[in-house]
Amino acid sequence: MYCSDQEVDIIITIELIEKLMKRSLEYTNVGPNTKIWRYMDFTKFLDIILNKRLYLRRIDKFNDAYEGYISEQFKKALHQSYSSVEKLGFDARRAKENHLRAQSLLPAYSYASCWYLDELESREMWKTYGIEKNSVAICTTVKHLHDSIIDVGDSYNFYFEKIDYEEKKEISSNWLEVAFRKNTNFAFEQEFRVLGVMSRGIANLFHPQVNSLPKINDINNPFGIHVWVDVQSLVQEVYVSPEADVYFKSILEDVLDIAGHGKIVCKPSSLR
């Protein structure tokens, strides 16, 4: 069967990108029983336990302007990945240009829920994310978070991994690693991330022509999404803010009982 030069280029592009996408991030850098925390106000907690859903925000709407940033190291690694097919007469320049353009668009298709990774409570996290007096912190494990997310169909691909803050570490051309790398200024967050990427955002990587890709201003994806969760799996323990009113713990226990989650353990903060 005869294939045109353009069709051959497209086939090689797809094969190469599939190779770059082969690695799936499923908490490969942490153990399944590693503790993680989510600090939040009471309203956000109610949304989780009553509506059985977890909110994920579009990562290009986070405060960090470098979310999804394509570094020179990544560009170099990508160049090396494409160099292996240049000997075949493949138009690597065009393919790399397309790949980088699609990569730059991915933050607008990517949504994250961010958790704090540590064995113990953090006073700094209470101050930053538990600003309201009657705030709570969900304590769970990496595996329980992973297993709590209910099947969402083919619209999103989900990935679970801790954030890498090591700027000098060698970077591969794996497209996912860009979404799991942050500036060292944010290292105090010790973040473990659930990342949901729209399938059509990933599909952009397979476009054979640069002009087939949308412009960033034409992407009209929502700023946030919700995913259904199994609350009993997700919430292993609930900690009450060290600044909370003395009666808040009993109210929290009553709310959990009314919502059908009376078996979830509520604990006072060890930092009170």
JSON list of N, CA, C and O in Angstrom, two decimals, residues 1-15 90-91 94 206 208-209:
[
{"chain": "A", "resi": 1, "resn": "MET", "atom": "N", "xyz": [0.85, -1.20, 0.00]},
{"chain": "A", "resi": 1, "resn": "MET", "atom": "CA", "xyz": [0.00, 0.00, 0.00]},
{"chain": "A", "resi": 1, "resn": "MET", "atom": "C", "xyz": [0.88, 1.25, 0.00]},
{"chain": "A", "resi": 1, "resn": "MET", "atom": "O", "xyz": [1.82, 1.37, 0.80]},
{"chain": "A", "resi": 2, "resn": "TYR", "atom": "N", "xyz": [0.61, 2.19, -0.91]},
{"chain": "A", "resi": 2, "resn": "TYR", "atom": "CA", "xyz": [1.43, 3.39, -1.04]},
{"chain": "A", "resi": 2, "resn": "TYR", "atom": "C", "xyz": [0.99, 4.45, -0.03]},
{"chain": "A", "resi": 2, "resn": "TYR", "atom": "O", "xyz": [-0.21, 4.69, 0.16]},
{"chain": "A", "resi": 3, "resn": "CYS", "atom": "N", "xyz": [1.97, 5.07, 0.61]},
{"chain": "A", "resi": 3, "resn": "CYS", "atom": "CA", "xyz": [1.69, 6.19, 1.52]},
{"chain": "A", "resi": 3, "resn": "CYS", "atom": "C", "xyz": [2.47, 7.40, 1.03]},
{"chain": "A", "resi": 3, "resn": "CYS", "atom": "O", "xyz": [3.64, 7.29, 0.65]},
{"chain": "A", "resi": 4, "resn": "SER", "atom": "N", "xyz": [1.83, 8.54, 1.06]},
{"chain": "A", "resi": 4, "resn": "SER", "atom": "CA", "xyz": [2.50, 9.78, 0.68]},
{"chain": "A", "resi": 4, "resn": "SER", "atom": "C", "xyz": [3.50, 10.16, 1.75]},
{"chain": "A", "resi": 4, "resn": "SER", "atom": "O", "xyz": [3.48, 9.63, 2.87]},
{"chain": "A", "resi": 5, "resn": "ASP", "atom": "N", "xyz": [4.40, 11.10, 1.42]},
{"chain": "A", "resi": 5, "resn": "ASP", "atom": "CA", "xyz": [5.40, 11.55, 2.39]},
{"chain": "A", "resi": 5, "resn": "ASP", "atom": "C", "xyz": [4.72, 12.13, 3.63]},
{"chain": "A", "resi": 5, "resn": "ASP", "atom": "O", "xyz": [5.17, 11.94, 4.75]},
{"chain": "A", "resi": 6, "resn": "GLN", "atom": "N", "xyz": [3.63, 12.89, 3.40]},
{"chain": "A", "resi": 6, "resn": "GLN", "atom": "CA", "xyz": [2.93, 13.51, 4.52]},
{"chain": "A", "resi": 6, "resn": "GLN", "atom": "C", "xyz": [2.32, 12.43, 5.42]},
{"chain": "A", "resi": 6, "resn": "GLN", "atom": "O", "xyz": [2.36, 12.52, 6.64]},
{"chain": "A", "resi": 7, "resn": "GLU", "atom": "N", "xyz": [1.75, 11.36, 4.82]},
{"chain": "A", "resi": 7, "resn": "GLU", "atom": "CA", "xyz": [1.15, 10.30, 5.60]},
{"chain": "A", "resi": 7, "resn": "GLU", "atom": "C", "xyz": [2.21, 9.54, 6.40]},
{"chain": "A", "resi": 7, "resn": "GLU", "atom": "O", "xyz": [1.98, 9.14, 7.54]},
{"chain": "A", "resi": 8, "resn": "VAL", "atom": "N", "xyz": [3.38, 9.37, 5.79]},
{"chain": "A", "resi": 8, "resn": "VAL", "atom": "CA", "xyz": [4.48, 8.72, 6.50]},
{"chain": "A", "resi": 8, "resn": "VAL", "atom": "C", "xyz": [4.89, 9.56, 7.70]},
{"chain": "A", "resi": 8, "resn": "VAL", "atom": "O", "xyz": [5.13, 9.05, 8.80]},
{"chain": "A", "resi": 9, "resn": "ASP", "atom": "N", "xyz": [4.99, 10.88, 7.49]},
{"chain": "A", "resi": 9, "resn": "ASP", "atom": "CA", "xyz": [5.34, 11.79, 8.59]},
{"chain": "A", "resi": 9, "resn": "ASP", "atom": "C", "xyz": [4.33, 11.67, 9.72]},
{"chain": "A", "resi": 9, "resn": "ASP", "atom": "O", "xyz": [4.69, 11.67, 10.90]},
{"chain": "A", "resi": 10, "resn": "ILE", "atom": "N", "xyz": [3.05, 11.60, 9.36]},
{"chain": "A", "resi": 10, "resn": "ILE", "atom": "CA", "xyz": [2.00, 11.52, 10.38]},
{"chain": "A", "resi": 10, "resn": "ILE", "atom": "C", "xyz": [2.12, 10.21, 11.16]},
{"chain": "A", "resi": 10, "resn": "ILE", "atom": "O", "xyz": [2.02, 10.19, 12.39]},
{"chain": "A", "resi": 11, "resn": "ILE", "atom": "N", "xyz": [2.37, 9.10, 10.45]},
{"chain": "A", "resi": 11, "resn": "ILE", "atom": "CA", "xyz": [2.50, 7.80, 11.11]},
{"chain": "A", "resi": 11, "resn": "ILE", "atom": "C", "xyz": [3.67, 7.81, 12.09]},
{"chain": "A", "resi": 11, "resn": "ILE", "atom": "O", "xyz": [3.56, 7.37, 13.23]},
{"chain": "A", "resi": 12, "resn": "ILE", "atom": "N", "xyz": [4.80, 8.37, 11.65]},
{"chain": "A", "resi": 12, "resn": "ILE", "atom": "CA", "xyz": [5.99, 8.43, 12.51]},
{"chain": "A", "resi": 12, "resn": "ILE", "atom": "C", "xyz": [5.74, 9.32, 13.71]},
{"chain": "A", "resi": 12, "resn": "ILE", "atom": "O", "xyz": [6.13, 9.02, 14.84]},
{"chain": "A", "resi": 13, "resn": "THR", "atom": "N", "xyz": [5.05, 10.45, 13.48]},
{"chain": "A", "resi": 13, "resn": "THR", "atom": "CA", "xyz": [4.72, 11.37, 14.58]},
{"chain": "A", "resi": 13, "resn": "THR", "atom": "C", "xyz": [3.90, 10.65, 15.64]},
{"chain": "A", "resi": 13, "resn": "THR", "atom": "O", "xyz": [4.19, 10.74, 16.84]},
{"chain": "A", "resi": 14, "resn": "ILE", "atom": "N", "xyz": [2.87, 9.94, 15.23]},
{"chain": "A", "resi": 14, "resn": "ILE", "atom": "CA", "xyz": [1.99, 9.24, 16.16]},
{"chain": "A", "resi": 14, "resn": "ILE", "atom": "C", "xyz": [2.76, 8.17, 16.92]},
{"chain": "A", "resi": 14, "resn": "ILE", "atom": "O", "xyz": [2.64, 8.03, 18.15]},
{"chain": "A", "resi": 15, "resn": "GLU", "atom": "N", "xyz": [3.59, 7.40, 16.22]},
{"chain": "A", "resi": 15, "resn": "GLU", "atom": "CA", "xyz": [4.36, 6.35, 16.87]},
{"chain": "A", "resi": 15, "resn": "GLU", "atom": "C", "xyz": [5.32, 6.92, 17.91]},
{"chain": "A", "resi": 15, "resn": "GLU", "atom": "O", "xyz": [5.47, 6.38, 19.01]},
{"chain": "A", "resi": 90, "resn": "PHE", "atom": "N", "xyz": [12.48, 12.19, 8.00]},
{"chain": "A", "resi": 90, "resn": "PHE", "atom": "CA", "xyz": [11.26, 12.69, 8.62]},
{"chain": "A", "resi": 90, "resn": "PHE", "atom": "C", "xyz": [11.42, 14.18, 8.95]},
{"chain": "A", "resi": 90, "resn": "PHE", "atom": "O", "xyz": [12.47, 14.63, 9.39]},
{"chain": "A", "resi": 91, "resn": "ASP", "atom": "N", "xyz": [10.35, 14.94, 8.71]},
{"chain": "A", "resi": 91, "resn": "ASP", "atom": "CA", "xyz": [10.39, 16.39, 8.96]},
{"chain": "A", "resi": 91, "resn": "ASP", "atom": "C", "xyz": [10.25, 16.63, 10.47]},
{"chain": "A", "resi": 91, "resn": "ASP", "atom": "O", "xyz": [9.18, 16.94, 10.97]},
{"chain": "A", "resi": 94, "resn": "ARG", "atom": "N", "xyz": [9.08, 20.31, 11.82]},
{"chain": "A", "resi": 94, "resn": "ARG", "atom": "CA", "xyz": [7.64, 20.57, 11.83]},
{"chain": "A", "resi": 94, "resn": "ARG", "atom": "C", "xyz": [6.95, 19.82, 12.97]},
{"chain": "A", "resi": 94, "resn": "ARG", "atom": "O", "xyz": [6.07, 20.36, 13.64]},
{"chain": "A", "resi": 206, "resn": "PHE", "atom": "N", "xyz": [-1.42, 14.83, 18.72]},
{"chain": "A", "resi": 206, "resn": "PHE", "atom": "CA", "xyz": [-1.38, 13.98, 17.54]},
{"chain": "A", "resi": 206, "resn": "PHE", "atom": "C", "xyz": [-1.70, 14.72, 16.25]},
{"chain": "A", "resi": 206, "resn": "PHE", "atom": "O", "xyz": [-1.73, 14.13, 15.18]},
{"chain": "A", "resi": 208, "resn": "PRO", "atom": "N", "xyz": [-1.23, 16.53, 12.97]},
{"chain": "A", "resi": 208, "resn": "PRO", "atom": "CA", "xyz": [-0.08, 16.56, 12.06]},
{"chain": "A", "resi": 208, "resn": "PRO", "atom": "C", "xyz": [0.31, 17.95, 11.60]},
{"chain": "A", "resi": 208, "resn": "PRO", "atom": "O", "xyz": [1.41, 18.16, 11.11]},
{"chain": "A", "resi": 209, "resn": "GLN", "atom": "N", "xyz": [-0.60, 18.92, 11.73]},
{"chain": "A", "resi": 209, "resn": "GLN", "atom": "CA", "xyz": [-0.32, 20.27, 11.25]},
{"chain": "A", "resi": 209, "resn": "GLN", "atom": "C", "xyz": [-0.48, 21.27, 12.38]},
{"chain": "A", "resi": 209, "resn": "GLN", "atom": "O", "xyz": [-1.44, 21.20, 13.15]}
]
